[in-house]
CSV table of C-alpha atoms in Angstrom, one decimal:
chain,number,residue,atom,x,y,z
A,21,UNK,CA,49.2,-22.8,-19.1
A,22,UNK,CA,47.7,-23.2,-22.6
A,23,UNK,CA,44.5,-24.4,-21.0
A,24,UNK,CA,44.3,-21.4,-18.6
A,25,UNK,CA,44.9,-19.0,-21.4
A,26,UNK,CA,42.3,-20.6,-23.5
A,27,UNK,CA,39.6,-20.5,-20.8
A,28,UNK,CA,40.3,-16.8,-20.1
A,29,UNK,CA,40.1,-16.1,-23.8
A,30,UNK,CA,36.7,-17.8,-24.1
A,31,UNK,CA,35.4,-16.0,-21.1
A,32,UNK,CA,36.5,-12.6,-22.5
A,33,UNK,CA,35.0,-13.4,-25.9
A,34,UNK,CA,31.6,-14.5,-24.5
A,35,UNK,CA,30.9,-11.5,-22.3
A,36,UNK,CA,29.6,-8.5,-24.2
A,37,UNK,CA,31.3,-5.1,-23.9
A,38,UNK,CA,29.6,-2.4,-21.8
A,39,UNK,CA,26.6,-0.6,-23.4
A,40,UNK,CA,26.8,3.2,-23.6
A,41,UNK,CA,23.4,4.8,-23.5
A,42,UNK,CA,20.5,6.2,-21.4
A,43,UNK,CA,20.2,9.3,-19.3
A,44,UNK,CA,18.4,8.2,-16.2
A,45,UNK,CA,20.5,5.3,-15.1
A,46,UNK,CA,24.1,6.0,-16.2
A,47,UNK,CA,26.9,4.9,-14.0
A,48,UNK,CA,30.6,5.7,-14.3
A,49,UNK,CA,32.7,2.5,-14.0
A,50,UNK,CA,36.2,1.2,-14.3
A,51,UNK,CA,36.3,-1.0,-17.4
A,52,UNK,CA,39.4,-2.9,-16.5
A,53,UNK,CA,42.0,-3.5,-13.8
A,54,UNK,CA,45.6,-2.8,-14.8
A,55,UNK,CA,48.3,-5.0,-13.4
A,56,UNK,CA,51.0,-3.0,-15.3
A,57,UNK,CA,54.3,-3.0,-13.5
A,58,UNK,CA,53.3,-5.7,-11.0
A,59,UNK,CA,55.0,-9.0,-10.6
A,60,UNK,CA,53.0,-12.0,-11.8
A,61,UNK,CA,54.1,-15.4,-10.5
A,62,UNK,CA,53.1,-18.8,-11.8
A,63,UNK,CA,52.5,-21.3,-8.9
A,64,UNK,CA,51.9,-24.8,-10.3
A,65,UNK,CA,49.8,-23.5,-13.2
A,66,UNK,CA,47.8,-21.0,-11.1
A,67,UNK,CA,48.6,-17.4,-11.4
A,68,UNK,CA,48.8,-15.0,-8.5
A,69,UNK,CA,50.0,-11.5,-8.0
A,70,UNK,CA,50.8,-9.2,-5.1
A,71,UNK,CA,48.5,-6.3,-5.9
A,72,UNK,CA,47.5,-3.2,-3.9
A,73,UNK,CA,43.9,-3.2,-2.9
A,74,UNK,CA,42.0,-0.3,-1.3
A,75,UNK,CA,40.6,-1.5,2.0
A,76,UNK,CA,36.9,-1.1,2.7
A,77,UNK,CA,35.8,2.2,4.1
A,78,UNK,CA,35.4,2.5,7.8
A,79,UNK,CA,33.2,5.3,9.1
A,80,UNK,CA,33.5,7.3,5.8
A,81,UNK,CA,37.3,7.8,6.3
A,82,UNK,CA,39.7,7.6,3.3
A,83,UNK,CA,40.5,4.1,2.6
A,84,UNK,CA,44.1,3.0,3.2
A,85,UNK,CA,46.2,0.8,1.0
A,86,UNK,CA,47.3,-2.6,2.0
A,87,UNK,CA,49.1,-5.5,0.2
A,88,UNK,CA,47.1,-8.6,-0.4
A,89,UNK,CA,47.7,-11.7,-2.6
A,90,UNK,CA,44.8,-12.4,-4.8
A,91,UNK,CA,44.2,-14.5,-8.0
A,92,UNK,CA,45.3,-12.5,-11.0
A,93,UNK,CA,45.0,-12.6,-14.8
A,94,UNK,CA,47.2,-15.2,-16.4
A,95,UNK,CA,50.6,-13.9,-17.5
A,96,UNK,CA,49.7,-14.9,-21.1
A,97,UNK,CA,46.8,-12.5,-21.2
A,98,UNK,CA,47.6,-8.8,-21.4
A,99,UNK,CA,45.7,-6.8,-18.7
A,100,UNK,CA,43.6,-3.9,-20.0
A,101,UNK,CA,44.2,-0.4,-18.9
A,102,UNK,CA,41.6,1.4,-16.8
A,103,UNK,CA,39.0,3.0,-19.0
A,104,UNK,CA,36.2,5.3,-17.9
A,105,UNK,CA,32.8,4.8,-19.5
A,106,UNK,CA,29.1,5.6,-18.9
A,107,UNK,CA,26.9,2.5,-18.7
A,108,UNK,CA,23.1,2.1,-18.9
A,109,UNK,CA,22.6,-0.3,-16.0
A,110,UNK,CA,19.0,-1.4,-16.8
A,111,UNK,CA,20.0,-2.0,-20.4
A,112,UNK,CA,23.1,-4.0,-19.2
A,113,UNK,CA,20.8,-6.0,-16.9
A,114,UNK,CA,18.6,-6.9,-19.9
A,115,UNK,CA,21.6,-7.9,-22.0
A,116,UNK,CA,23.0,-10.1,-19.3
A,117,UNK,CA,19.8,-11.7,-18.1
A,118,UNK,CA,20.4,-14.9,-20.0
A,119,UNK,CA,24.2,-14.9,-19.3
A,120,UNK,CA,25.8,-17.5,-17.1
A,121,UNK,CA,27.0,-16.7,-13.6
A,122,UNK,CA,30.6,-16.9,-14.8
A,123,UNK,CA,29.9,-14.4,-17.6
A,124,UNK,CA,28.2,-12.0,-15.2
A,125,UNK,CA,31.0,-12.3,-12.7
A,126,UNK,CA,33.6,-11.7,-15.4
A,127,UNK,CA,31.7,-8.6,-16.6
A,128,UNK,CA,31.4,-7.2,-13.1
A,129,UNK,CA,35.1,-7.7,-12.2
A,130,UNK,CA,36.3,-6.3,-15.6
A,131,UNK,CA,34.1,-3.2,-15.3
A,132,UNK,CA,34.9,-2.2,-11.7
A,133,UNK,CA,38.4,-3.6,-11.0
A,134,UNK,CA,39.4,-2.9,-7.4
A,135,UNK,CA,36.3,-0.9,-6.7
A,136,UNK,CA,34.1,-3.9,-6.4
A,137,UNK,CA,33.9,-6.7,-3.8
A,138,UNK,CA,32.0,-9.9,-3.1
A,139,UNK,CA,29.8,-10.0,0.0
A,140,UNK,CA,30.2,-13.4,1.5
A,141,UNK,CA,27.9,-14.7,4.2
A,142,UNK,CA,29.4,-18.1,4.8
A,143,UNK,CA,26.6,-20.1,3.1
A,144,UNK,CA,26.2,-21.4,-0.4
A,145,UNK,CA,27.2,-18.0,-1.7
A,146,UNK,CA,30.7,-19.4,-1.6
A,147,UNK,CA,29.8,-20.2,-5.3
A,148,UNK,CA,30.5,-16.5,-6.0
A,149,UNK,CA,34.1,-16.9,-4.9
A,150,UNK,CA,34.6,-19.9,-7.0
A,151,UNK,CA,33.2,-18.1,-10.1
A,152,UNK,CA,35.4,-15.1,-9.4
A,153,UNK,CA,38.4,-17.4,-9.1
A,154,UNK,CA,37.5,-19.0,-12.5
A,155,UNK,CA,37.6,-15.7,-14.3
A,156,UNK,CA,41.3,-15.4,-13.5
A,157,UNK,CA,40.8,-11.8,-12.4
A,158,UNK,CA,41.8,-10.2,-9.1
A,159,UNK,CA,38.8,-10.0,-6.7
A,160,UNK,CA,38.0,-8.9,-3.1
A,161,UNK,CA,35.8,-10.5,-0.5
A,162,UNK,CA,34.2,-9.0,2.6
A,163,UNK,CA,32.0,-10.4,5.3
A,164,UNK,CA,29.9,-9.0,8.1
A,165,UNK,CA,31.3,-10.3,11.4
A,166,UNK,CA,28.3,-9.9,13.7
A,167,UNK,CA,29.9,-11.6,16.6
A,168,UNK,CA,27.2,-14.2,16.7
A,169,UNK,CA,27.9,-16.5,13.8
A,170,UNK,CA,28.1,-20.2,14.1
A,171,UNK,CA,31.5,-21.9,14.7
A,172,UNK,CA,31.0,-23.8,11.4
A,173,UNK,CA,30.8,-20.5,9.6
A,174,UNK,CA,34.1,-19.2,11.0
A,175,UNK,CA,35.7,-22.5,10.0
A,176,UNK,CA,34.4,-22.1,6.5
A,177,UNK,CA,35.9,-18.6,6.3
A,178,UNK,CA,39.3,-20.1,7.2
A,179,UNK,CA,39.0,-22.8,4.6
A,180,UNK,CA,38.0,-20.3,1.9
A,181,UNK,CA,40.9,-18.0,2.7
A,182,UNK,CA,43.4,-20.9,2.4
A,183,UNK,CA,41.8,-22.4,-0.8
A,184,UNK,CA,41.8,-19.2,-2.7
A,185,UNK,CA,44.8,-17.5,-1.1
A,186,UNK,CA,42.8,-14.5,-0.1
A,187,UNK,CA,42.1,-12.4,3.0
A,188,UNK,CA,38.5,-11.8,3.7
A,189,UNK,CA,37.9,-8.3,5.0
A,190,UNK,CA,35.7,-8.5,8.0
A,191,UNK,CA,33.3,-5.6,8.9
A,192,UNK,CA,32.5,-5.4,12.6
A,193,UNK,CA,29.6,-3.6,14.3
A,194,UNK,CA,30.2,-0.5,16.4
A,195,UNK,CA,31.2,-1.7,19.9
A,196,UNK,CA,29.4,1.1,21.6
A,197,UNK,CA,26.2,0.4,19.8
A,198,UNK,CA,26.3,-3.3,20.6
A,199,UNK,CA,27.1,-2.6,24.2
A,200,UNK,CA,24.1,-0.2,24.5
A,201,UNK,CA,21.8,-2.7,22.9
A,202,UNK,CA,22.8,-5.6,25.1
A,203,UNK,CA,22.8,-3.5,28.3
A,204,UNK,CA,19.4,-2.1,27.7
A,205,UNK,CA,17.6,-5.0,26.1
A,206,UNK,CA,19.7,-8.2,26.8
A,207,UNK,CA,21.3,-10.7,24.6
A,208,UNK,CA,18.2,-12.1,23.0
A,209,UNK,CA,15.8,-9.1,22.7
A,210,UNK,CA,15.1,-10.0,19.1
A,211,UNK,CA,12.9,-12.9,20.2
A,212,UNK,CA,10.5,-10.4,21.7
A,213,UNK,CA,11.1,-7.1,19.8
A,214,UNK,CA,11.8,-8.6,16.4
A,215,UNK,CA,15.2,-8.9,14.7
A,216,UNK,CA,15.3,-5.6,12.8
A,217,UNK,CA,17.0,-3.6,15.6
A,218,UNK,CA,19.7,-6.1,16.2
A,219,UNK,CA,20.3,-6.6,12.5
A,220,UNK,CA,20.5,-2.9,12.0
A,221,UNK,CA,23.3,-2.6,14.6
A,222,UNK,CA,25.3,-5.8,13.7
A,223,UNK,CA,24.7,-6.0,9.9
A,224,UNK,CA,23.2,-3.1,8.1
A,225,UNK,CA,25.4,-0.3,9.5
A,226,UNK,CA,28.6,-2.2,9.1
A,227,UNK,CA,27.5,-3.0,5.5
A,228,UNK,CA,26.8,0.7,4.9
A,229,UNK,CA,30.4,1.5,6.0
A,230,UNK,CA,31.8,-1.2,3.8
A,231,UNK,CA,29.9,0.0,0.7
A,232,UNK,CA,31.0,3.6,1.2
A,233,UNK,CA,34.5,2.4,0.0
A,234,UNK,CA,33.2,0.7,-3.1
A,235,UNK,CA,31.5,1.5,-6.4
A,236,UNK,CA,29.9,-1.9,-6.8
A,237,UNK,CA,29.3,-5.0,-4.8
A,238,UNK,CA,28.4,-8.6,-5.6
A,239,UNK,CA,25.8,-10.6,-3.7
A,240,UNK,CA,24.5,-14.2,-3.8
A,241,UNK,CA,20.8,-13.3,-4.0
A,242,UNK,CA,18.6,-15.7,-6.0
A,243,UNK,CA,15.0,-15.2,-7.1
A,244,UNK,CA,14.0,-18.5,-5.6
A,245,UNK,CA,15.4,-17.8,-2.1
A,246,UNK,CA,12.4,-15.7,-1.0
A,247,UNK,CA,9.5,-15.5,-3.4
A,248,UNK,CA,7.9,-12.6,-1.5
A,249,UNK,CA,11.0,-10.3,-1.5
A,250,UNK,CA,13.5,-11.5,-4.1
A,251,UNK,CA,11.3,-12.6,-7.0
A,252,UNK,CA,12.3,-9.8,-9.3
A,253,UNK,CA,16.1,-9.5,-8.4
A,254,UNK,CA,17.9,-8.5,-11.6
A,255,UNK,CA,21.4,-9.7,-12.5
A,256,UNK,CA,22.7,-6.1,-12.1
A,257,UNK,CA,21.0,-3.0,-10.8
A,258,UNK,CA,21.7,0.5,-9.4
A,259,UNK,CA,21.5,-0.2,-5.7
A,260,UNK,CA,18.3,1.5,-4.4
A,261,UNK,CA,19.2,1.4,-0.7
A,262,UNK,CA,22.9,2.1,-0.3
A,263,UNK,CA,25.5,4.7,-1.4
A,264,UNK,CA,28.9,4.0,-2.8
A,265,UNK,CA,32.3,5.6,-2.9
A,266,UNK,CA,31.2,8.7,-4.9
A,267,UNK,CA,28.2,9.3,-2.6
A,268,UNK,CA,24.6,10.1,-3.3
A,269,UNK,CA,21.7,8.1,-4.8
A,270,UNK,CA,22.8,5.9,-7.7
A,271,UNK,CA,26.4,5.9,-6.7
A,272,UNK,CA,26.5,2.1,-6.1
A,273,UNK,CA,26.0,-0.8,-8.5
A,274,UNK,CA,24.8,-4.1,-7.2
A,275,UNK,CA,25.5,-7.4,-9.0
A,276,UNK,CA,23.6,-10.6,-8.5
A,277,UNK,CA,25.2,-13.3,-10.7
A,278,UNK,CA,23.1,-16.1,-9.2
A,279,UNK,CA,19.8,-14.3,-9.7
A,280,UNK,CA,18.4,-16.6,-12.3
A,281,UNK,CA,20.0,-19.8,-10.9
A,282,UNK,CA,18.1,-22.3,-8.7
A,283,UNK,CA,19.4,-23.4,-5.4
A,284,UNK,CA,19.7,-26.9,-6.9
A,285,UNK,CA,21.9,-25.7,-9.7
A,286,UNK,CA,24.1,-23.8,-7.2
A,287,UNK,CA,24.6,-27.0,-5.2
A,288,UNK,CA,25.4,-29.0,-8.4
A,289,UNK,CA,28.1,-26.5,-9.2
A,290,UNK,CA,29.6,-26.6,-5.7
A,291,UNK,CA,29.8,-30.4,-5.8
A,292,UNK,CA,31.2,-30.5,-9.3
A,293,UNK,CA,33.9,-28.0,-8.4
A,294,UNK,CA,34.5,-29.6,-5.0
A,295,UNK,CA,34.1,-26.2,-3.3
A,296,UNK,CA,34.3,-26.2,0.6
A,297,UNK,CA,30.9,-25.5,2.1
A,298,UNK,CA,29.5,-24.8,5.5
A,299,UNK,CA,29.2,-27.9,7.6
A,300,UNK,CA,25.7,-26.8,8.8
A,301,UNK,CA,24.3,-27.6,5.4
A,302,UNK,CA,24.7,-31.3,6.1
A,303,UNK,CA,22.7,-30.8,9.3
A,304,UNK,CA,19.6,-29.5,7.5
A,305,UNK,CA,20.5,-25.8,7.5
A,306,UNK,CA,19.8,-24.1,4.1
A,307,UNK,CA,19.8,-20.3,4.8
A,308,UNK,CA,22.5,-19.5,7.3
A,309,UNK,CA,22.8,-16.4,9.4
A,310,UNK,CA,23.6,-15.7,13.0
A,311,UNK,CA,23.5,-18.6,15.4
A,312,UNK,CA,20.5,-17.5,17.5
A,313,UNK,CA,18.4,-16.7,14.4
A,314,UNK,CA,19.1,-19.7,12.2
A,315,UNK,CA,17.8,-23.3,12.5
A,316,UNK,CA,17.5,-26.3,10.3
A,317,UNK,CA,14.4,-26.8,8.1
A,318,UNK,CA,12.4,-29.9,7.4
A,319,UNK,CA,12.2,-31.5,3.9
A,320,UNK,CA,9.7,-29.5,1.8
A,321,UNK,CA,10.0,-26.3,3.9
A,322,UNK,CA,11.2,-23.2,2.2
A,323,UNK,CA,14.8,-22.2,3.1
A,324,UNK,CA,13.8,-18.9,4.6
A,325,UNK,CA,11.7,-20.7,7.2
A,326,UNK,CA,14.9,-21.4,9.0
A,327,UNK,CA,15.4,-17.7,9.7
A,328,UNK,CA,13.6,-15.7,12.4
A,329,UNK,CA,11.0,-18.5,12.6
A,330,UNK,CA,9.2,-16.7,15.5
A,331,UNK,CA,8.2,-13.8,13.2
A,332,UNK,CA,5.7,-13.2,10.5
A,333,UNK,CA,6.7,-14.5,7.1
A,334,UNK,CA,6.8,-11.0,5.6
A,335,UNK,CA,9.7,-10.0,7.9
A,336,UNK,CA,12.2,-12.5,6.8
A,337,UNK,CA,14.8,-10.0,5.5
A,338,UNK,CA,17.5,-8.4,7.7
A,339,UNK,CA,17.7,-5.1,5.8
A,340,UNK,CA,20.8,-5.8,3.6
A,341,UNK,CA,18.6,-6.0,0.5
A,342,UNK,CA,16.0,-3.3,1.2
A,343,UNK,CA,15.6,-2.6,-2.5
A,344,UNK,CA,13.8,-5.9,-3.0
A,345,UNK,CA,10.6,-5.1,-1.0
A,346,UNK,CA,8.5,-4.2,-4.0
A,347,UNK,CA,6.5,-7.5,-3.6
A,348,UNK,CA,6.2,-7.7,0.1
A,349,UNK,CA,2.5,-7.1,-0.1
A,350,UNK,CA,2.0,-10.1,-2.5
A,351,UNK,CA,0.8,-13.4,-1.3
A,352,UNK,CA,3.7,-15.5,0.1
A,353,UNK,CA,2.3,-19.0,0.0
A,354,UNK,CA,5.8,-20.4,-0.2
A,355,UNK,CA,6.7,-18.7,3.0
A,356,UNK,CA,3.6,-19.6,5.0
A,357,UNK,CA,1.4,-16.6,4.9
A,358,UNK,CA,-2.3,-17.3,4.8
A,359,UNK,CA,-4.2,-16.2,1.7
A,360,UNK,CA,-7.7,-17.1,0.5
A,361,UNK,CA,-8.0,-20.4,-1.5
A,362,UNK,CA,-10.6,-23.1,-2.0
A,363,UNK,CA,-10.4,-25.9,0.6
A,364,UNK,CA,-8.7,-29.1,-0.2
A,365,UNK,CA,-9.1,-32.9,0.6
A,366,UNK,CA,-12.9,-32.7,0.5
A,367,UNK,CA,-13.4,-36.2,-0.9
A,368,UNK,CA,-16.3,-38.1,0.6
A,369,UNK,CA,-13.9,-40.6,2.1
A,370,UNK,CA,-11.6,-38.0,3.7
A,371,UNK,CA,-12.7,-37.4,7.3
A,372,UNK,CA,-12.4,-33.9,8.6
A,373,UNK,CA,-10.3,-33.8,11.7
A,374,UNK,CA,-10.8,-30.8,14.0
A,375,UNK,CA,-8.7,-29.8,17.0
A,376,UNK,CA,-10.5,-32.1,19.4
A,377,UNK,CA,-10.0,-35.1,17.1
A,378,UNK,CA,-6.3,-34.3,16.8
A,379,UNK,CA,-5.9,-33.9,20.5
A,380,UNK,CA,-7.6,-37.2,21.1
A,381,UNK,CA,-5.4,-38.9,18.6
A,382,UNK,CA,-2.3,-37.4,20.2
A,383,UNK,CA,-3.4,-38.8,23.6
A,384,UNK,CA,-3.9,-42.3,22.2
A,385,UNK,CA,-7.7,-42.1,22.6
A,386,UNK,CA,-10.2,-43.7,20.3
A,387,UNK,CA,-7.6,-45.9,18.6
A,388,UNK,CA,-9.9,-48.6,17.3
A,389,UNK,CA,-8.7,-47.8,13.8
A,390,UNK,CA,-5.4,-46.6,12.4
A,391,UNK,CA,-5.4,-43.0,11.2
A,392,UNK,CA,-3.6,-41.2,8.4
A,393,UNK,CA,-3.8,-37.4,8.8
A,394,UNK,CA,-2.6,-34.7,6.4
A,395,UNK,CA,-2.0,-31.3,7.9
A,396,UNK,CA,-2.5,-28.8,5.1
A,397,UNK,CA,-3.1,-25.2,4.2
A,398,UNK,CA,-5.4,-24.6,1.2
A,399,UNK,CA,-3.1,-21.9,-0.3
A,400,UNK,CA,0.0,-24.1,-0.1
A,401,UNK,CA,1.2,-25.2,-3.6
A,402,UNK,CA,2.5,-28.5,-2.2
A,403,UNK,CA,-0.9,-29.3,-0.5
A,404,UNK,CA,-2.7,-28.4,-3.8
A,405,UNK,CA,-0.4,-30.7,-5.7
A,406,UNK,CA,-1.3,-33.7,-3.6
A,407,UNK,CA,-5.1,-33.0,-3.4
A,408,UNK,CA,-6.3,-35.4,-6.1
A,409,UNK,CA,-4.0,-38.3,-5.2
A,410,UNK,CA,-4.9,-38.0,-1.5
A,411,UNK,CA,-8.6,-38.1,-2.3
A,412,UNK,CA,-8.0,-41.2,-4.5
A,413,UNK,CA,-5.9,-42.8,-1.8
A,414,UNK,CA,-8.8,-42.3,0.7
A,415,UNK,CA,-11.3,-43.9,-1.7
A,416,UNK,CA,-9.1,-47.0,-2.0
A,417,UNK,CA,-9.0,-47.4,1.8
A,418,UNK,CA,-12.7,-46.8,2.3
A,419,UNK,CA,-14.2,-49.5,4.4
A,420,UNK,CA,-10.9,-50.7,5.8
A,421,UNK,CA,-9.5,-50.3,9.3
A,422,UNK,CA,-7.7,-47.1,8.3
A,423,UNK,CA,-9.2,-43.6,8.7
A,424,UNK,CA,-7.9,-41.1,6.2
A,425,UNK,CA,-8.4,-37.5,7.4
A,426,UNK,CA,-7.4,-34.0,6.7
A,427,UNK,CA,-6.7,-31.1,9.1
A,428,UNK,CA,-6.9,-27.5,7.8
A,429,UNK,CA,-4.2,-25.7,9.8
A,430,UNK,CA,-5.6,-22.3,8.8
A,431,UNK,CA,-8.9,-22.6,10.7
A,432,UNK,CA,-9.3,-21.6,14.3
A,433,UNK,CA,-10.4,-25.2,15.2
A,434,UNK,CA,-7.2,-26.8,14.1
A,435,UNK,CA,-4.4,-28.1,16.3
A,436,UNK,CA,-1.7,-25.6,16.9
A,437,UNK,CA,1.6,-26.5,15.1
């Protein structure tokens, strides 16, 4: 128990108190969650409490109360009373920009109490739940049940509920809207019409209903997930797209504790803490969504290339984070969009392979010599990084029975891949 109390004391000491300032981005928040009068039990060193939690709003109706067991503050730490304060969110984001995910999570939960919830997709954002658990504070989790998730994702939901002794609140799409969409356009209309309509029905609208019952929410967004759309995600912001419990623009705060953390660091944390993860990750899946719209990626591919792969790179967002579109018009070389750049692999010993050469090679024609072919795009940072070494490699093999060649996939003469 001493260790638990010590950890919580350290967390509380390291997280700065809320800043009070500004006139343009003030937000009224709950600065603590009171457990006064509630029974706190110690179960093998882990504290838990039966606390009342407001259920997520459905269709704008008043939220009902339900009993749920969630991790609570240790019995040795006095819970703070609810305090109202006005917070300058941009200033708070600046103050917390160098904070750890644990510190950011602790700040979010302490400020909003029962009026905040973690959005869990069933991917590596399970790290958010582990961080929330480590704060020792009560927390809520919700997920969008689209009806088309992978079986592995449902199994992870079950594991998470058992490990953390929580109940995930599932938000379902409107049955009438889903029926109408399927009856008029079929089960896989998104392969032809794009994914936006289906995502709007199955994800965006259910999310909107959920957020109407909250004052803040916590997401697993990271800047490195999608350079074209998430590169400037702050650790906390006034949600620019959705409204919260009080209604109107600016009524919802969005927390992104993993914003400045790399995917590699997230996975290191998950392994260290032995957190259950989606089994699809071991099969090459990185970004995980609905089953028809998610696939594994190859080594070196960006994680978002496993989502909606039949669409333009600029469209790889489902609408849940519409506030991050400020850089959609910027070059997205990491996602595969063509931009202007000087050609690569132009060494004198690198043979240029055009479409005809590639087709002949694929058919086994003209195989007097062995061939090494690099398929590249001049704007791709990975291709640029290997340019010099590949040219040197070609020089070393000059005059041998090996043909070293390059195929620029952005030209109209290249083989289709």
